[in-house]
mmCIF file of C-alpha atoms and ligand atoms in Angstrom:
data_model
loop_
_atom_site.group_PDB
_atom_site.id
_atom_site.type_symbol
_atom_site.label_atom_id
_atom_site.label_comp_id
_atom_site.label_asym_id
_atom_site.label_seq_id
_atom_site.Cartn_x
_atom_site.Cartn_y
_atom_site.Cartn_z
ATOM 1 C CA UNK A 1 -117.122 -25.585 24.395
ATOM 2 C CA UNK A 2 -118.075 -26.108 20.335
ATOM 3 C CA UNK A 3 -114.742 -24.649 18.607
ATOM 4 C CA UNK A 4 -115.256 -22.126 16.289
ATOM 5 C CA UNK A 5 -113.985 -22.880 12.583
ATOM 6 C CA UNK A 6 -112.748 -19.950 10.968
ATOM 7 C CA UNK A 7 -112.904 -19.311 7.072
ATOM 8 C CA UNK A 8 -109.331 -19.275 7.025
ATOM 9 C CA UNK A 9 -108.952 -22.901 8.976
ATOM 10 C CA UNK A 10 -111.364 -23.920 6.880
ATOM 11 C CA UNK A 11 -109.603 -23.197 3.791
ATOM 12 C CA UNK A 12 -106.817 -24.388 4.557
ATOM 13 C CA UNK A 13 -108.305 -27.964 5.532
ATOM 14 C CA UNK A 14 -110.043 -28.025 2.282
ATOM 15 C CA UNK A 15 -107.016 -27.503 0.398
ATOM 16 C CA UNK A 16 -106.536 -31.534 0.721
ATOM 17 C CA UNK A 17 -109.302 -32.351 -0.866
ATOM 18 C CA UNK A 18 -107.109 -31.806 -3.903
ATOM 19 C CA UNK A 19 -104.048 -33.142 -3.571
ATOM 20 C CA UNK A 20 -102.245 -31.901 -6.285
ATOM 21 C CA UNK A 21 -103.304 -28.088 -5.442
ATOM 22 C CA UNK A 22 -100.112 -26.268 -4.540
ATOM 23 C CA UNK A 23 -102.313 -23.053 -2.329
ATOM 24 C CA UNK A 24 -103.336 -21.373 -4.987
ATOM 25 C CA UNK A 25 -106.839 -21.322 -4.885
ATOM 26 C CA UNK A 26 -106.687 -21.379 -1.164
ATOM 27 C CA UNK A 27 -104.702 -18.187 -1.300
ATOM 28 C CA UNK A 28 -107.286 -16.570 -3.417
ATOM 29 C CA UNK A 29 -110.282 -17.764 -1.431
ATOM 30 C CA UNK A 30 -108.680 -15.832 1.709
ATOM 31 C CA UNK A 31 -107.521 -12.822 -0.644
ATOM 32 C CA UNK A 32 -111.376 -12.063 -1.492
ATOM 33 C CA UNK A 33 -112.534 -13.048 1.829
ATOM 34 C CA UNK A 34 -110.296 -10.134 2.988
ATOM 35 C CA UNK A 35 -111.176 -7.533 0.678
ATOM 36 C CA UNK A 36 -114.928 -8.486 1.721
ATOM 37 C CA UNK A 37 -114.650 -7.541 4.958
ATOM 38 C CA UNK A 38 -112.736 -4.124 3.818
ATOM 39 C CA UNK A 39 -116.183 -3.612 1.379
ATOM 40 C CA UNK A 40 -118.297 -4.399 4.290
ATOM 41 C CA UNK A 41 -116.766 -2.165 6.651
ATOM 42 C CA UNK A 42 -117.675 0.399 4.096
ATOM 43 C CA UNK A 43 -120.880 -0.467 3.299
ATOM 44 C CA UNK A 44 -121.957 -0.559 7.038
ATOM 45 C CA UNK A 45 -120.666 3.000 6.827
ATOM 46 C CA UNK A 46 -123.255 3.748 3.596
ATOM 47 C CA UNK A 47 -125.898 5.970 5.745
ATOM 48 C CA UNK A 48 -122.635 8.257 7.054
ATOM 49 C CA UNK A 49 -121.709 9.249 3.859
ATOM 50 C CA UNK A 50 -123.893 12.855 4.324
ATOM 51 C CA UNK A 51 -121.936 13.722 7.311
ATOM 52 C CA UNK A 52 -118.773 12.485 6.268
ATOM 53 C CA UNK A 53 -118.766 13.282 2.976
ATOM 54 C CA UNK A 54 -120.734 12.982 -0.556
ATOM 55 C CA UNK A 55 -119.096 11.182 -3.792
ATOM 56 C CA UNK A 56 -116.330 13.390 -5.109
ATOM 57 C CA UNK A 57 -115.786 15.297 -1.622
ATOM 58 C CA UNK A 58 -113.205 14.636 0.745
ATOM 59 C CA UNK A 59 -114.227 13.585 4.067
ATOM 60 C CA UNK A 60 -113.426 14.078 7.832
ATOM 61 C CA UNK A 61 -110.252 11.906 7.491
ATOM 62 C CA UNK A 62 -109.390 13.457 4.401
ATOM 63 C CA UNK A 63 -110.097 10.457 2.113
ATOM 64 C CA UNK A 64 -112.056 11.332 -0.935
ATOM 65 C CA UNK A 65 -115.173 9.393 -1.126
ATOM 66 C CA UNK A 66 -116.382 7.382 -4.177
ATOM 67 C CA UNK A 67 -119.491 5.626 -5.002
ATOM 68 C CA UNK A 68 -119.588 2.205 -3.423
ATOM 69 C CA UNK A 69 -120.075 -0.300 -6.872
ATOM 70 C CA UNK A 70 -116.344 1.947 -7.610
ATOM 71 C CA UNK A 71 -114.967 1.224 -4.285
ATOM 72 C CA UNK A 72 -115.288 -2.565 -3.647
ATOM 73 C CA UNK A 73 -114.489 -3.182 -7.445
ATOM 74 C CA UNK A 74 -111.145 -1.365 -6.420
ATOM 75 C CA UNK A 75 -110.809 -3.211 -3.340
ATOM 76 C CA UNK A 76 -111.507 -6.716 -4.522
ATOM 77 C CA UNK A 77 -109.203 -5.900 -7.664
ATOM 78 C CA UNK A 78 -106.571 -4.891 -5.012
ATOM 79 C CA UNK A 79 -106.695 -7.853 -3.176
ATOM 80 C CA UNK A 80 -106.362 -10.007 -6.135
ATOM 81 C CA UNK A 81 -103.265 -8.044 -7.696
ATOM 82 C CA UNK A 82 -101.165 -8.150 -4.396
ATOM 83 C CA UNK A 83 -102.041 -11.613 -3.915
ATOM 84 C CA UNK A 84 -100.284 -12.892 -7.214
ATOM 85 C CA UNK A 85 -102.655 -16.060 -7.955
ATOM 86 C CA UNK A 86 -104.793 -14.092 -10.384
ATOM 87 C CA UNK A 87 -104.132 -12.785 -13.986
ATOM 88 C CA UNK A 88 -107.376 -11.431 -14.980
ATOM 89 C CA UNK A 89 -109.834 -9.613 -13.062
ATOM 90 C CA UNK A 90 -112.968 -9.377 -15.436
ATOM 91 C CA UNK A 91 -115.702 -7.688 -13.219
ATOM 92 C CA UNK A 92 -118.930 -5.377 -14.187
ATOM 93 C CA UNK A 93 -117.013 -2.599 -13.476
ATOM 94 C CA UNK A 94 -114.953 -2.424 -16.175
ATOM 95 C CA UNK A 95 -115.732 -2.568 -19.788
ATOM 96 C CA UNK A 96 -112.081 -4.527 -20.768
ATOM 97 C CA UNK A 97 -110.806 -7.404 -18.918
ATOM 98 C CA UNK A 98 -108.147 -6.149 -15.602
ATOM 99 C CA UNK A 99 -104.869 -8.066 -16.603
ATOM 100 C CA UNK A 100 -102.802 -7.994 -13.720
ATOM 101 C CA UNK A 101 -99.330 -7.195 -15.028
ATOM 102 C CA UNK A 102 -96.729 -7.519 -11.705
ATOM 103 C CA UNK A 103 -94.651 -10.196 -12.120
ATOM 104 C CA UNK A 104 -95.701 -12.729 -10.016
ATOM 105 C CA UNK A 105 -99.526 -12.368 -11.615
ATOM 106 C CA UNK A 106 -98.773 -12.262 -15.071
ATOM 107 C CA UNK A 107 -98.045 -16.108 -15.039
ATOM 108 C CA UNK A 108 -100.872 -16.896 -12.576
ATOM 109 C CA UNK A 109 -103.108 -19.658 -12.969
ATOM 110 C CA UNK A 110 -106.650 -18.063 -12.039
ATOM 111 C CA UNK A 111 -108.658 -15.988 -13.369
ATOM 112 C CA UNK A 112 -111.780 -14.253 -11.628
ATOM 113 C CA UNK A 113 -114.914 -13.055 -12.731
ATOM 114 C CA UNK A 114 -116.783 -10.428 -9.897
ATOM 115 C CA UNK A 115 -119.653 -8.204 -9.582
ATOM 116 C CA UNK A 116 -118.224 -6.351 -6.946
ATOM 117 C CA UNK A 117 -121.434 -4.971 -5.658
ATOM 118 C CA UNK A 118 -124.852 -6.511 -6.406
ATOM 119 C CA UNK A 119 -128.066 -4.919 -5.734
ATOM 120 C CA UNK A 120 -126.348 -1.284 -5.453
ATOM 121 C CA UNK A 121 -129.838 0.096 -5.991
ATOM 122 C CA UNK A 122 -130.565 -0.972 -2.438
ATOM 123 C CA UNK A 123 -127.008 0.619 -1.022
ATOM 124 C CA UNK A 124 -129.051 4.108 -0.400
ATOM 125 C CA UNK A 125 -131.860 2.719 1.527
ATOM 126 C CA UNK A 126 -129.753 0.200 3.972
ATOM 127 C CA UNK A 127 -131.382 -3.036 1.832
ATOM 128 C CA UNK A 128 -128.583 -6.027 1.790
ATOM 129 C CA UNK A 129 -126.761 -5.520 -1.196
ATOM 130 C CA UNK A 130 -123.492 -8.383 -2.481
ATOM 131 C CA UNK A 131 -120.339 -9.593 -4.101
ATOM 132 C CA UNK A 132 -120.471 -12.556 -6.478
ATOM 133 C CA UNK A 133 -117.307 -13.841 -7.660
ATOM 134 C CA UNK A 134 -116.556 -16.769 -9.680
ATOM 135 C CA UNK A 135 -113.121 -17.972 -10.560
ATOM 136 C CA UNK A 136 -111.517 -20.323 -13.497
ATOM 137 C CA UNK A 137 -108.172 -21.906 -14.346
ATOM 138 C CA UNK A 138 -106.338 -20.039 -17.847
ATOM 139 C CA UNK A 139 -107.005 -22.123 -20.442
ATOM 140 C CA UNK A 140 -103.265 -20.761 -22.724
ATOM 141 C CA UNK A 141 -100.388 -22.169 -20.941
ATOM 142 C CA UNK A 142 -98.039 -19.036 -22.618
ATOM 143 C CA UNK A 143 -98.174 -15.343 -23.112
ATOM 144 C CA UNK A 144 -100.428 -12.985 -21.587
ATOM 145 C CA UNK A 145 -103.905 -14.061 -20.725
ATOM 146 C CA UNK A 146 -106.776 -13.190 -23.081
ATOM 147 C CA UNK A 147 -110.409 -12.753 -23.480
ATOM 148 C CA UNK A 148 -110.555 -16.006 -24.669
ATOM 149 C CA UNK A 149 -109.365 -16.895 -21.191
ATOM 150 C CA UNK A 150 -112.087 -15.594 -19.545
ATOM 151 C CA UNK A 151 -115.003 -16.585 -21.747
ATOM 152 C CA UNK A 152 -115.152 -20.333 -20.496
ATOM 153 C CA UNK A 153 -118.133 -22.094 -19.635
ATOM 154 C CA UNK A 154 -120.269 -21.893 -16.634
ATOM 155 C CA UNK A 155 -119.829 -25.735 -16.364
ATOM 156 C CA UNK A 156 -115.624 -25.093 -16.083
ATOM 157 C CA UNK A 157 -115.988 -22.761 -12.741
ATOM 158 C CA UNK A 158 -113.376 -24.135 -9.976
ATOM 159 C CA UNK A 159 -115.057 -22.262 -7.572
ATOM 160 C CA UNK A 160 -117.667 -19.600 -6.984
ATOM 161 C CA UNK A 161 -119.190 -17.367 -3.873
ATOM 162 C CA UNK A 162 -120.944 -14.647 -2.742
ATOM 163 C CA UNK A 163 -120.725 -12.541 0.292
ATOM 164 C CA UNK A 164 -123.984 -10.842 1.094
ATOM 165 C CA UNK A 165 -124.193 -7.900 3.327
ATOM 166 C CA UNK A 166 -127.171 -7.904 5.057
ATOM 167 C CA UNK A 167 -128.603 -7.552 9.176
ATOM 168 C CA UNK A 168 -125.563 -9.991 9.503
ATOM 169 C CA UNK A 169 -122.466 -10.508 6.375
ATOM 170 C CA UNK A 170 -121.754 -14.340 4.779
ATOM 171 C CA UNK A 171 -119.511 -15.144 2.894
ATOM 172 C CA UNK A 172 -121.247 -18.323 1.301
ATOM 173 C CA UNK A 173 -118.783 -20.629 -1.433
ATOM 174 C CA UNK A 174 -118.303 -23.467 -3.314
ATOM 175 C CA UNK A 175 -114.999 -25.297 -5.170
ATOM 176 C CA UNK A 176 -117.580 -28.200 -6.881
ATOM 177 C CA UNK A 177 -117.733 -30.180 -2.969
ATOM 178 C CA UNK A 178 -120.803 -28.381 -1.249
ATOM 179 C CA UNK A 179 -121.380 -25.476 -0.511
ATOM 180 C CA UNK A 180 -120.624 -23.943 2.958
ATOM 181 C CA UNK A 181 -121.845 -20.422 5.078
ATOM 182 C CA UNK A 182 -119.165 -18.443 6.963
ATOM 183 C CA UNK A 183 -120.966 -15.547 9.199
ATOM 184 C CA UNK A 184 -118.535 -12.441 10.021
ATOM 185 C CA UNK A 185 -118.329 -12.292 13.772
ATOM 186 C CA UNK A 186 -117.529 -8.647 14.078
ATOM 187 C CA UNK A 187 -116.086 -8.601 17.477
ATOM 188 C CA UNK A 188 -112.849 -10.918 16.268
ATOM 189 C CA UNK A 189 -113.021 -9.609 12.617
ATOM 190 C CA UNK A 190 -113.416 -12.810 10.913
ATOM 191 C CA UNK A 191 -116.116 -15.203 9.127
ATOM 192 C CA UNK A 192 -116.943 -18.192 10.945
ATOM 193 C CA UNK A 193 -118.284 -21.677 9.369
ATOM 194 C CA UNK A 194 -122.067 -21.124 10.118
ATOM 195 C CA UNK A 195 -123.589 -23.354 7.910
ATOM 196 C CA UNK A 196 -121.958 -26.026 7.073
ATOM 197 C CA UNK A 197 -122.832 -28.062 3.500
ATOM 198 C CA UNK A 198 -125.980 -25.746 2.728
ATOM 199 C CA UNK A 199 -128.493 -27.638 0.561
ATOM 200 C CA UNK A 200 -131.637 -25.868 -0.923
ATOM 201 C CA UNK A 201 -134.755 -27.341 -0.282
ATOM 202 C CA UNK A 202 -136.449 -29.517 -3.335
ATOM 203 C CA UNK A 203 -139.462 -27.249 -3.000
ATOM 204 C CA UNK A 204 -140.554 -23.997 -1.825
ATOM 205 C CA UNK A 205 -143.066 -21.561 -1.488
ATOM 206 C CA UNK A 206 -141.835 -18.432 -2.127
ATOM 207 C CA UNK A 207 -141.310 -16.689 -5.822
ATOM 208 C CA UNK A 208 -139.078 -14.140 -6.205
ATOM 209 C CA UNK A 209 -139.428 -11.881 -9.794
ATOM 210 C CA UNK A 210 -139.950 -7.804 -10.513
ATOM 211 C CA UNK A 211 -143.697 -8.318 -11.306
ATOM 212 C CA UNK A 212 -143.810 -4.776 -12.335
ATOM 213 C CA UNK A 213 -142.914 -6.029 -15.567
ATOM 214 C CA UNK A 214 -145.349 -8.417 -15.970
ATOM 215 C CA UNK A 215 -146.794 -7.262 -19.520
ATOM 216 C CA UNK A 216 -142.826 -7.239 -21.013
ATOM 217 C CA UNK A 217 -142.899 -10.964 -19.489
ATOM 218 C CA UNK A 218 -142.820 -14.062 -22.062
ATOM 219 C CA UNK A 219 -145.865 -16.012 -21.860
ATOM 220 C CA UNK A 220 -144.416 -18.898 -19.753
ATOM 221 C CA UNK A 221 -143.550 -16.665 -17.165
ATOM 222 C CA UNK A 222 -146.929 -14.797 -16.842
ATOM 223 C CA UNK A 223 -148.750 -18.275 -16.814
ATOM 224 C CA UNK A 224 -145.867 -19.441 -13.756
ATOM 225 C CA UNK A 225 -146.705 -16.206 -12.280
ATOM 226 C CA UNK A 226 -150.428 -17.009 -12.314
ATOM 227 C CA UNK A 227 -149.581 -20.467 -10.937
ATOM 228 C CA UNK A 228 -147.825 -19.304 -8.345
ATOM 229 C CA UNK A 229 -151.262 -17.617 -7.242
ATOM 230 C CA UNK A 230 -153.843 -19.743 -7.734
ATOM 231 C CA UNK A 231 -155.590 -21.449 -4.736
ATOM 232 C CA UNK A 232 -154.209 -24.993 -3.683
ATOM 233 C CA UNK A 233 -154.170 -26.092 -0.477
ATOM 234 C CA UNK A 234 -152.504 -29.070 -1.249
ATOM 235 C CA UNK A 235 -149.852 -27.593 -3.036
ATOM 236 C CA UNK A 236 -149.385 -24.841 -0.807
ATOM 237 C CA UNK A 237 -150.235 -22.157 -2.487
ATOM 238 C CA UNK A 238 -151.080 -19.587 -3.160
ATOM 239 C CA UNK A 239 -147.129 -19.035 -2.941
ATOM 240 C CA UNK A 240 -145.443 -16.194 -1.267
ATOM 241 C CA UNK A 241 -143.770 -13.442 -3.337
ATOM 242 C CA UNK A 242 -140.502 -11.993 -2.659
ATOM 243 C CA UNK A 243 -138.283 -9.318 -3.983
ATOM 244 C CA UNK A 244 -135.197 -7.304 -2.201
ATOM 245 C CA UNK A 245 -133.903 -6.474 -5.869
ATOM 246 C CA UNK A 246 -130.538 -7.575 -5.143
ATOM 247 C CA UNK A 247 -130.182 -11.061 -6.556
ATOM 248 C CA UNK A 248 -127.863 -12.531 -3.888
ATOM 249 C CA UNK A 249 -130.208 -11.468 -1.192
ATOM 250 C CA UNK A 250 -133.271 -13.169 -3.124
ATOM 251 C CA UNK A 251 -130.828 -16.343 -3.872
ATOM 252 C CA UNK A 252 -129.501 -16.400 -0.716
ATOM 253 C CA UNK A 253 -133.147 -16.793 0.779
ATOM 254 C CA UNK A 254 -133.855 -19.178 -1.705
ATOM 255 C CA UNK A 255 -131.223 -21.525 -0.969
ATOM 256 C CA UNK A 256 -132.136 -21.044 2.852
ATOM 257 C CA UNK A 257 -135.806 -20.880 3.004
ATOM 258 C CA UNK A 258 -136.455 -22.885 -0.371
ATOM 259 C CA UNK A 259 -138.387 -20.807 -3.594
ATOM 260 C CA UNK A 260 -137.605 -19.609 -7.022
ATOM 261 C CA UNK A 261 -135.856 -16.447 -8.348
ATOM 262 C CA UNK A 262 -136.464 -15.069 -11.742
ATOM 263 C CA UNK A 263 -135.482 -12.542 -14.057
ATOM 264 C CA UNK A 264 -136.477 -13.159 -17.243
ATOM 265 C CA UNK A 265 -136.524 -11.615 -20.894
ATOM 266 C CA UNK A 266 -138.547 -9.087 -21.187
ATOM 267 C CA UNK A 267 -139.697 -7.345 -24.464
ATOM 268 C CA UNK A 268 -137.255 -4.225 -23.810
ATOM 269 C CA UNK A 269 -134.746 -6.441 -22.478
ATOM 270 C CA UNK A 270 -134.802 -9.602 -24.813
ATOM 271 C CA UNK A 271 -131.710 -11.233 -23.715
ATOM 272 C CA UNK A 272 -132.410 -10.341 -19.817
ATOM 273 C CA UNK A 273 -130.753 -7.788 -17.784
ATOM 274 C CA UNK A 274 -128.513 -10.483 -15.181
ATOM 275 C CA UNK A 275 -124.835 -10.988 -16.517
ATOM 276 C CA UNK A 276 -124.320 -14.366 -17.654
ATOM 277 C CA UNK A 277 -120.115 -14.445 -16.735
ATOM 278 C CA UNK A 278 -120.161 -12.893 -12.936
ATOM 279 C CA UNK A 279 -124.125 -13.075 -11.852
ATOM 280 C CA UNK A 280 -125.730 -16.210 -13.214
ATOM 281 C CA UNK A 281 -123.037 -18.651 -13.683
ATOM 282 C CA UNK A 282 -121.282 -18.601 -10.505
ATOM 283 C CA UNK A 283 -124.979 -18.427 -8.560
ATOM 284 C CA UNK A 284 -125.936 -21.003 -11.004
ATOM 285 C CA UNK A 285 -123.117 -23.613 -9.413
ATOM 286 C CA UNK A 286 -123.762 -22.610 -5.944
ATOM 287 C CA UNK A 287 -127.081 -23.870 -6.563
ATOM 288 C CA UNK A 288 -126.527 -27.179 -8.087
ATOM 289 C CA UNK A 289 -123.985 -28.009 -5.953
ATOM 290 C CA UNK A 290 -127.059 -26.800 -3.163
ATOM 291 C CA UNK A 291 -129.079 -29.399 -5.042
ATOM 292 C CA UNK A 292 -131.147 -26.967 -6.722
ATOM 293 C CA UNK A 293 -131.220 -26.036 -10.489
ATOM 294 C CA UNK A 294 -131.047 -22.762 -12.839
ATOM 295 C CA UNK A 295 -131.907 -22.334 -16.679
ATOM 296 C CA UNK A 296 -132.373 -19.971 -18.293
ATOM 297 C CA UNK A 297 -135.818 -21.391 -19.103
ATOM 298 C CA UNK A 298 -134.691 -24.002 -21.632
ATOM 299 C CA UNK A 299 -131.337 -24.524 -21.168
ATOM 300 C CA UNK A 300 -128.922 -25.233 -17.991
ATOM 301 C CA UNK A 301 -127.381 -22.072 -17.497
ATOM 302 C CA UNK A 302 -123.787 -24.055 -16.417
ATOM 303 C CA UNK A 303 -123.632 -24.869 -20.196
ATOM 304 C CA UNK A 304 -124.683 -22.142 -22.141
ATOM 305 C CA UNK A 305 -121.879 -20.375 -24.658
ATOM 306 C CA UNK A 306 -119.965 -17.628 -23.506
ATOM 307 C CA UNK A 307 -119.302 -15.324 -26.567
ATOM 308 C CA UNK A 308 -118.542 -12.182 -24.477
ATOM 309 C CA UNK A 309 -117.930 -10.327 -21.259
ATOM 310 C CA UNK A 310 -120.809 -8.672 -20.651
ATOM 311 C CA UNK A 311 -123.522 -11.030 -21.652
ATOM 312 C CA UNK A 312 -126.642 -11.682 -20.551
ATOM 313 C CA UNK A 313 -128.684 -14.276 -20.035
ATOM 314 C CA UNK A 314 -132.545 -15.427 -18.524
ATOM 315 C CA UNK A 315 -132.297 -16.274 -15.262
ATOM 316 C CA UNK A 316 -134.393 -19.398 -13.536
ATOM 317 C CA UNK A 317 -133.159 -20.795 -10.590
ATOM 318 C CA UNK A 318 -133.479 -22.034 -7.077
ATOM 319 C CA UNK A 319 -135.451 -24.770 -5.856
ATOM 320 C CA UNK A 320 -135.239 -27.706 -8.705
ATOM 321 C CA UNK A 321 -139.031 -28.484 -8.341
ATOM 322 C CA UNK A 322 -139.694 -24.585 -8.549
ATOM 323 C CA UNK A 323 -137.718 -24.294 -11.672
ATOM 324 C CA UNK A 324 -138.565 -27.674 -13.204
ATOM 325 C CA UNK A 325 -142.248 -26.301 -12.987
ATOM 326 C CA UNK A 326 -141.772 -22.968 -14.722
ATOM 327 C CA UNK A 327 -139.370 -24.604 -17.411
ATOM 328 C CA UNK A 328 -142.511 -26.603 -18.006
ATOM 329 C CA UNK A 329 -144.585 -23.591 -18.863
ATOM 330 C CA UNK A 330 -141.681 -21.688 -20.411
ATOM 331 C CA UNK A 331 -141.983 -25.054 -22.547
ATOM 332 C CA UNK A 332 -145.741 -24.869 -23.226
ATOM 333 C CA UNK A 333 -145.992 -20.950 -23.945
ATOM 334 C CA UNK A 334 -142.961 -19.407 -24.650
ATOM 335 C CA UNK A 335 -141.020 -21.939 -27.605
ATOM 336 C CA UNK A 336 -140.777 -18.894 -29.720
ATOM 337 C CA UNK A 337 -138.637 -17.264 -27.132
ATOM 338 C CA UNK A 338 -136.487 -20.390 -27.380
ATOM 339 C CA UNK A 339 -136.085 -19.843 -30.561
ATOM 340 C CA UNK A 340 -135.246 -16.396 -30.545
ATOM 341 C CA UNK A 341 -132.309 -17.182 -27.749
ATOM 342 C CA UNK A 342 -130.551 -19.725 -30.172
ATOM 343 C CA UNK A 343 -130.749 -17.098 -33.092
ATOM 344 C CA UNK A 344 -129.058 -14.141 -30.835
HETATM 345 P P1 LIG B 401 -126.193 -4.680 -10.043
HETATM 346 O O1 LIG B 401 -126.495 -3.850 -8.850
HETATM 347 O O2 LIG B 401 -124.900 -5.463 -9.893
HETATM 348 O O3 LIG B 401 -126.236 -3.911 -11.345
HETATM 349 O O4 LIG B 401 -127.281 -5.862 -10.177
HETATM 350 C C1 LIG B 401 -128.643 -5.583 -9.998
HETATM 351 C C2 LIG B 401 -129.416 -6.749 -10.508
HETATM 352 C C3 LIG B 401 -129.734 -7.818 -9.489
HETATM 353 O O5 LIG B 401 -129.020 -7.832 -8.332
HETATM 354 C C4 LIG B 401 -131.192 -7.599 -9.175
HETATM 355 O O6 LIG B 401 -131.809 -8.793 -8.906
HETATM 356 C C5 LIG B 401 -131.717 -6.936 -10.390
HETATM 357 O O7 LIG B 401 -130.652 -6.263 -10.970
HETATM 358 C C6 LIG B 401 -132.817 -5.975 -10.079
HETATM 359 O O8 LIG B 401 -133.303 -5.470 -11.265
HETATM 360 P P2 LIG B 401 -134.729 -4.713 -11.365
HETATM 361 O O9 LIG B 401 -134.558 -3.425 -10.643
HETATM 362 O O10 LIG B 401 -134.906 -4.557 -12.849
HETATM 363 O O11 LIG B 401 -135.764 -5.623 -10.756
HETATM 364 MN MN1 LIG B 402 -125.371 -7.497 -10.017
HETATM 365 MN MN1 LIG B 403 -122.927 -4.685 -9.493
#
């Protein structure tokens, strides 16, 4: 019989791929795959929430309820306070940075960057919504952790992941080796290694963007978009289009089925909408270490400058192909916009 790896095994055989790691990340890596399958039992709960209770009521157990984006924030902050190997949460949640004051985390080595829940649009309608976490090393050696802590690089990750909850929940991560799949078998309560060193096709067929917004687009994208359509058998396209509207659900295809996800600038958004510290740049490693790519039309998104918390940032990524081709035309039609990201 084929024996079953759990996350947790798995971890902890990983952990000697760096020899002079003394747990730590391991321990965090299990600490957020717990709290994930606390959000998920909650979010497979979502459709309930009229019979047991709206936001701000109590329900049958006499728990108040709370809007879900609220409640796995709390969680996954939970999980990483008790667990004493973090020292700043920064997630989308909160305007400030989380410092995480007990004794045992004030010293800690990590830090971690989360959107809790991604694509909570979709939470009302039973569409797979996410968590994407990222985490770094403190860069000060002394004192409390700072901002400055947090605003590192996309290029100095340790190790990102998201968990998407969809018709079955993943937990999919990397720590710069691969990138590996872990499906939650619900009848023993834990994530099991699925799919093992993921890689995302070189191309793909499939092109994932809000097209609603095509006139705010930059010129580059509405000529990719047209490219995407024309007639060419021997390209395969036209190319399919697909949007869920949660970005780890359209990434998370991407990396499985091949294809291309973007969210550009748009004219009432001219720096983007996606968050540069806990959306693009931990998606952004997952996929190169997939063997895809991600820009942010001109630039790698892994080395753009981090100047604050909640920035954002043009998002291009998935299949390298896909993306070299609409860098290409972001090239050709949209320099201006290249310009205009350097001067912001
Ligand atoms: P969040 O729910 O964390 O705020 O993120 C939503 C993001 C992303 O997941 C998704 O791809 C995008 O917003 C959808 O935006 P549009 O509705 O503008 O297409
Ligand atoms: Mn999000
Ligand atoms: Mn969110």
């Amino acid at each position: 019989m084929k024996r079953v790896m759990t996350l947790g095994q798995f971890i902890i055989e990983k952990q000697n791929d760096f020899p002079f790691a003394k747990g730590e990340l391991s321990r965090l890596l299990r600490d957020i795959g717990i709290a994930a399958k606390i959000v998920n039992r909650e979010v497979n709960k979502a459709g309930l929430v009229d019979i047991l209770g709206d936001n701000g009521m109590t329900n049958v157990q006499g728990e108040s309820q709370k809007k879900l984006d609220l409640y796995a924030n709390e969680q996954f902050i939970a999980a990483l306070s008790s667990g004493g190997e973090c020292c700043i949460v920064a997630s989308e949640e909160s305007d400030e940075i989380v410092r995480i004051d007990s004794a045992v985390s004030k010293n800690a080595k990590y830090i971690v960057a989360i959107d809790p829940l991604d694509g909570s649009s979709n939470i009302d309608c039973n569409v797979a919504v996410g968590t994407i976490f990222s985490i770094y090393r403190r860069k000060s050696s002394e004192g409390p952790a700072q901002l400055a802590d947090v605003l590192q690089k996309g290029v100095d990750q340790v190790a990102a992941g998201y968990v998407i909850y969809g018709s079955s929940t993943m937990m999919v991560y990397t720590t710069g080796k691969g990138v590996n799949g872990f499906t939650l078998d619900p009848s023993i309560g834990e994530f099991c290694l699925s799919h093992p060193d993921m890689k995302i096709p070189k191309d793909g067929t499939i092109y994932s963007i809000n097209e609603g917004n095509y006139v705010h687009f930059p010129d580059g994208v509405k000529k990719y978009i047209k490219y995407c359509q024309v007639e060419d058998p021997s390209s395969s396209r036209p190319y399919t289009s697909r949007y869920i509207g949660s970005m780890v659900a359209d990434i998370h295809r991407s990396i499985i089925k091949g294809g291309i996800f973007i969210y550009p600038t748009t004219s009432g958004a001219p720096n983007g909408k996606i968050r540069l510290v806990y959306e693009c740049n931990p998606m952004a490693f997952i996929i190169e270490q997939a063997g895809g790519r991600a820009s942010n039309g001109f630039e790698r998104i892994l080395d753009l400058e981090v100047n604050s918390l909640h920035q954002r940032s043009a998002v291009f990524i998935g299949s390298e192909n896909m993306v070299l081709k609409a860098e290409e035309m972001m090239r050709e039609f949209s320099l201006e916009e290249s310009e205009k990201l350097k001067a912001s």
